[in-house]
Amino acid sequence: MLTPAFELEVDLGESMDLGVTRSGHRRVTPIIGGELRSIGSGPEGEVLRARVLAGGADRQLVRPDGAIEIDARYTAETNEGAVLDIHAVGLRRPVRDGVYFRVSVRFECDRFSSAGLQDSLFIADGVREQTRVRHLVYRVG
């Protein structure tokens, strides 16, 4: 069962094209901000809001078939001061009726109040806009 858990908006800087490497065509897109907002309350009743901090990056592998392998790492800070490490891994590719964009999302955190984030599996769909990515994050139950 999938339960909507968070809305996640990630603000992006200008991508840097690293060219074709031994692994394929590489791009790096800096993460410069954003916001994480819980939908409802989590398993322990908590409502989570966090500010995405500048300094992360989305390291992309552009495949010959047009698909993009996503590997994004960044941090966020909750209103209570907890620091979250966020790692999103997935795929964005064109399909006949639009774009398929799905990632798995893992959280690590330094506070017990956010520990439920580390003990659940999350997946998200994504929408790429000009200067940001929007995800609806689901808890896998």
PDB file of C-alpha atoms in Angstrom:
ATOM      1  CA  MET A   1       0.000   0.000   0.000  1.00  0.00           C
ATOM      2  CA  LEU A   2       1.241   3.488  -0.857  1.00  0.00           C
ATOM      3  CA  THR A   3       0.389   6.367   1.477  1.00  0.00           C
ATOM      4  CA  PRO A   4       1.131   9.980   0.465  1.00  0.00           C
ATOM      5  CA  ALA A   5       3.700  11.213   2.989  1.00  0.00           C
ATOM      6  CA  PHE A   6       5.460  14.358   1.718  1.00  0.00           C
ATOM      7  CA  GLU A   7       5.534  17.060  -0.870  1.00  0.00           C
ATOM      8  CA  LEU A   8       9.125  17.808  -1.791  1.00  0.00           C
ATOM      9  CA  GLU A   9      10.219  20.764  -3.915  1.00  0.00           C
ATOM     10  CA  VAL A  10      13.898  20.967  -4.860  1.00  0.00           C
ATOM     11  CA  ASP A  11      15.261  24.191  -6.361  1.00  0.00           C
ATOM     12  CA  LEU A  12      17.971  23.650  -8.974  1.00  0.00           C
ATOM     13  CA  GLY A  13      20.925  25.669 -10.191  1.00  0.00           C
ATOM     14  CA  GLU A  14      22.384  25.582 -13.684  1.00  0.00           C
ATOM     15  CA  SER A  15      23.477  22.125 -14.827  1.00  0.00           C
ATOM     16  CA  MET A  16      27.112  21.452 -15.619  1.00  0.00           C
ATOM     17  CA  ASP A  17      27.725  19.140 -18.558  1.00  0.00           C
ATOM     18  CA  LEU A  18      30.722  16.890 -17.865  1.00  0.00           C
ATOM     19  CA  GLY A  19      30.590  15.335 -21.329  1.00  0.00           C
ATOM     20  CA  VAL A  20      30.870  11.673 -22.201  1.00  0.00           C
ATOM     21  CA  THR A  21      32.856   9.750 -19.603  1.00  0.00           C
ATOM     22  CA  ARG A  22      33.656   6.051 -19.421  1.00  0.00           C
ATOM     23  CA  SER A  23      30.264   5.546 -17.716  1.00  0.00           C
ATOM     24  CA  GLY A  24      28.293   7.604 -20.238  1.00  0.00           C
ATOM     25  CA  HIS A  25      27.170  11.212 -20.651  1.00  0.00           C
ATOM     26  CA  ARG A  26      27.354  12.918 -17.242  1.00  0.00           C
ATOM     27  CA  ARG A  27      25.662  16.049 -15.930  1.00  0.00           C
ATOM     28  CA  VAL A  28      25.707  17.554 -12.454  1.00  0.00           C
ATOM     29  CA  THR A  29      22.905  19.859 -11.332  1.00  0.00           C
ATOM     30  CA  PRO A  30      23.404  21.768  -8.070  1.00  0.00           C
ATOM     31  CA  ILE A  31      20.621  21.750  -5.500  1.00  0.00           C
ATOM     32  CA  ILE A  32      20.235  25.272  -4.114  1.00  0.00           C
ATOM     33  CA  GLY A  33      17.153  25.081  -1.890  1.00  0.00           C
ATOM     34  CA  GLY A  34      13.608  23.875  -1.546  1.00  0.00           C
ATOM     35  CA  GLU A  35      11.132  22.550   0.989  1.00  0.00           C
ATOM     36  CA  LEU A  36       9.818  19.267   2.395  1.00  0.00           C
ATOM     37  CA  ARG A  37       6.276  19.256   3.834  1.00  0.00           C
ATOM     38  CA  SER A  38       4.500  16.282   5.332  1.00  0.00           C
ATOM     39  CA  ILE A  39       1.006  15.429   4.177  1.00  0.00           C
ATOM     40  CA  GLY A  40      -0.956  14.720   7.325  1.00  0.00           C
ATOM     41  CA  SER A  41       1.062  13.222  10.165  1.00  0.00           C
ATOM     42  CA  GLY A  42       3.630  10.445  10.222  1.00  0.00           C
ATOM     43  CA  PRO A  43       3.460   7.110  12.053  1.00  0.00           C
ATOM     44  CA  GLU A  44       4.400   8.749  15.355  1.00  0.00           C
ATOM     45  CA  GLY A  45       1.939  11.604  14.804  1.00  0.00           C
ATOM     46  CA  GLU A  46       4.623  14.106  13.817  1.00  0.00           C
ATOM     47  CA  VAL A  47       4.135  16.803  11.199  1.00  0.00           C
ATOM     48  CA  LEU A  48       7.363  17.496   9.374  1.00  0.00           C
ATOM     49  CA  ARG A  49       8.523  20.650   7.618  1.00  0.00           C
ATOM     50  CA  ALA A  50      12.094  21.092   6.485  1.00  0.00           C
ATOM     51  CA  ARG A  51      14.100  23.544   4.430  1.00  0.00           C
ATOM     52  CA  VAL A  52      16.314  22.001   1.733  1.00  0.00           C
ATOM     53  CA  LEU A  53      19.800  23.460   2.115  1.00  0.00           C
ATOM     54  CA  ALA A  54      22.083  24.559  -0.695  1.00  0.00           C
ATOM     55  CA  GLY A  55      25.059  22.328  -1.367  1.00  0.00           C
ATOM     56  CA  GLY A  56      23.596  19.094  -2.686  1.00  0.00           C
ATOM     57  CA  ALA A  57      23.668  17.863  -6.255  1.00  0.00           C
ATOM     58  CA  ASP A  58      21.889  15.623  -8.731  1.00  0.00           C
ATOM     59  CA  ARG A  59      24.526  13.574 -10.561  1.00  0.00           C
ATOM     60  CA  GLN A  60      22.883  12.359 -13.748  1.00  0.00           C
ATOM     61  CA  LEU A  61      23.825   9.751 -16.317  1.00  0.00           C
ATOM     62  CA  VAL A  62      22.190  10.498 -19.674  1.00  0.00           C
ATOM     63  CA  ARG A  63      21.743   7.207 -21.515  1.00  0.00           C
ATOM     64  CA  PRO A  64      21.818   6.785 -25.311  1.00  0.00           C
ATOM     65  CA  ASP A  65      18.089   5.912 -25.244  1.00  0.00           C
ATOM     66  CA  GLY A  66      17.252   9.355 -23.807  1.00  0.00           C
ATOM     67  CA  ALA A  67      16.598   8.140 -20.259  1.00  0.00           C
ATOM     68  CA  ILE A  68      18.339   9.904 -17.376  1.00  0.00           C
ATOM     69  CA  GLU A  69      19.512   7.979 -14.325  1.00  0.00           C
ATOM     70  CA  ILE A  70      19.038  10.155 -11.245  1.00  0.00           C
ATOM     71  CA  ASP A  71      21.338  10.098  -8.189  1.00  0.00           C
ATOM     72  CA  ALA A  72      20.595  13.111  -5.993  1.00  0.00           C
ATOM     73  CA  ARG A  73      22.003  13.746  -2.506  1.00  0.00           C
ATOM     74  CA  TYR A  74      21.175  16.740  -0.381  1.00  0.00           C
ATOM     75  CA  THR A  75      20.366  17.867   3.139  1.00  0.00           C
ATOM     76  CA  ALA A  76      17.442  19.554   4.796  1.00  0.00           C
ATOM     77  CA  GLU A  77      16.895  21.076   8.219  1.00  0.00           C
ATOM     78  CA  THR A  78      13.592  20.718  10.050  1.00  0.00           C
ATOM     79  CA  ASN A  79      11.929  23.551  11.939  1.00  0.00           C
ATOM     80  CA  GLU A  80      13.115  21.806  15.136  1.00  0.00           C
ATOM     81  CA  GLY A  81      16.751  21.810  13.991  1.00  0.00           C
ATOM     82  CA  ALA A  82      17.060  18.147  12.971  1.00  0.00           C
ATOM     83  CA  VAL A  83      19.293  17.566   9.955  1.00  0.00           C
ATOM     84  CA  LEU A  84      18.062  15.158   7.273  1.00  0.00           C
ATOM     85  CA  ASP A  85      20.253  13.489   4.674  1.00  0.00           C
ATOM     86  CA  ILE A  86      18.132  12.770   1.588  1.00  0.00           C
ATOM     87  CA  HIS A  87      19.183  10.385  -1.180  1.00  0.00           C
ATOM     88  CA  ALA A  88      16.961   9.986  -4.251  1.00  0.00           C
ATOM     89  CA  VAL A  89      17.814   7.406  -6.907  1.00  0.00           C
ATOM     90  CA  GLY A  90      15.709   6.704  -9.977  1.00  0.00           C
ATOM     91  CA  LEU A  91      14.911   7.246 -13.605  1.00  0.00           C
ATOM     92  CA  ARG A  92      13.446   9.954 -15.825  1.00  0.00           C
ATOM     93  CA  ARG A  93      12.626   9.041 -19.405  1.00  0.00           C
ATOM     94  CA  PRO A  94      10.251  10.083 -22.166  1.00  0.00           C
ATOM     95  CA  VAL A  95       7.197   7.909 -22.758  1.00  0.00           C
ATOM     96  CA  ARG A  96       4.446   8.137 -25.344  1.00  0.00           C
ATOM     97  CA  ASP A  97       2.116  10.214 -23.156  1.00  0.00           C
ATOM     98  CA  GLY A  98       4.652  12.338 -21.249  1.00  0.00           C
ATOM     99  CA  VAL A  99       7.563  11.637 -18.929  1.00  0.00           C
ATOM    100  CA  TYR A 100       8.123   8.717 -16.575  1.00  0.00           C
ATOM    101  CA  PHE A 101       9.936  10.079 -13.495  1.00  0.00           C
ATOM    102  CA  ARG A 102      10.209   7.860 -10.405  1.00  0.00           C
ATOM    103  CA  VAL A 103      12.746   7.711  -7.569  1.00  0.00           C
ATOM    104  CA  SER A 104      13.285   5.820  -4.363  1.00  0.00           C
ATOM    105  CA  VAL A 105      13.987   8.157  -1.445  1.00  0.00           C
ATOM    106  CA  ARG A 106      16.030   7.329   1.657  1.00  0.00           C
ATOM    107  CA  PHE A 107      16.344   9.482   4.735  1.00  0.00           C
ATOM    108  CA  GLU A 108      18.979   9.561   7.460  1.00  0.00           C
ATOM    109  CA  CYS A 109      18.560  11.829  10.452  1.00  0.00           C
ATOM    110  CA  ASP A 110      20.179  12.860  13.710  1.00  0.00           C
ATOM    111  CA  ARG A 111      17.139  13.087  15.966  1.00  0.00           C
ATOM    112  CA  PHE A 112      14.978  10.395  17.519  1.00  0.00           C
ATOM    113  CA  SER A 113      11.792  12.335  16.659  1.00  0.00           C
ATOM    114  CA  SER A 114      12.523  11.797  12.967  1.00  0.00           C
ATOM    115  CA  ALA A 115      13.653   8.171  13.302  1.00  0.00           C
ATOM    116  CA  GLY A 116      10.499   6.882  11.558  1.00  0.00           C
ATOM    117  CA  LEU A 117      11.936   8.308   8.356  1.00  0.00           C
ATOM    118  CA  GLN A 118      14.832   5.860   8.539  1.00  0.00           C
ATOM    119  CA  ASP A 119      12.627   2.839   9.188  1.00  0.00           C
ATOM    120  CA  SER A 120      10.290   3.191   6.202  1.00  0.00           C
ATOM    121  CA  LEU A 121      10.600   2.797   2.453  1.00  0.00           C
ATOM    122  CA  PHE A 122       9.626   5.735   0.248  1.00  0.00           C
ATOM    123  CA  ILE A 123       9.053   6.141  -3.468  1.00  0.00           C
ATOM    124  CA  ALA A 124       8.173   9.305  -5.340  1.00  0.00           C
ATOM    125  CA  ASP A 125       6.960  10.495  -8.667  1.00  0.00           C
ATOM    126  CA  GLY A 126       8.558  13.601 -10.074  1.00  0.00           C
ATOM    127  CA  VAL A 127       7.829  16.573 -12.285  1.00  0.00           C
ATOM    128  CA  ARG A 128      10.755  18.534 -13.720  1.00  0.00           C
ATOM    129  CA  GLU A 129      10.115  22.246 -14.124  1.00  0.00           C
ATOM    130  CA  GLN A 130      12.510  24.883 -15.442  1.00  0.00           C
ATOM    131  CA  THR A 131      14.221  25.641 -12.112  1.00  0.00           C
ATOM    132  CA  ARG A 132      12.914  22.932  -9.784  1.00  0.00           C
ATOM    133  CA  VAL A 133      11.761  19.382  -9.336  1.00  0.00           C
ATOM    134  CA  ARG A 134       8.514  18.569  -7.521  1.00  0.00           C
ATOM    135  CA  HIS A 135       8.012  15.152  -5.926  1.00  0.00           C
ATOM    136  CA  LEU A 136       5.022  13.544  -4.282  1.00  0.00           C
ATOM    137  CA  VAL A 137       6.636  11.098  -1.852  1.00  0.00           C
ATOM    138  CA  TYR A 138       4.786   7.945  -0.789  1.00  0.00           C
ATOM    139  CA  ARG A 139       5.466   5.734   2.223  1.00  0.00           C
ATOM    140  CA  VAL A 140       5.410   2.059   1.264  1.00  0.00           C
ATOM    141  CA  GLY A 141       3.280   0.218   3.824  1.00  0.00           C
TER     142      GLY A 141
END
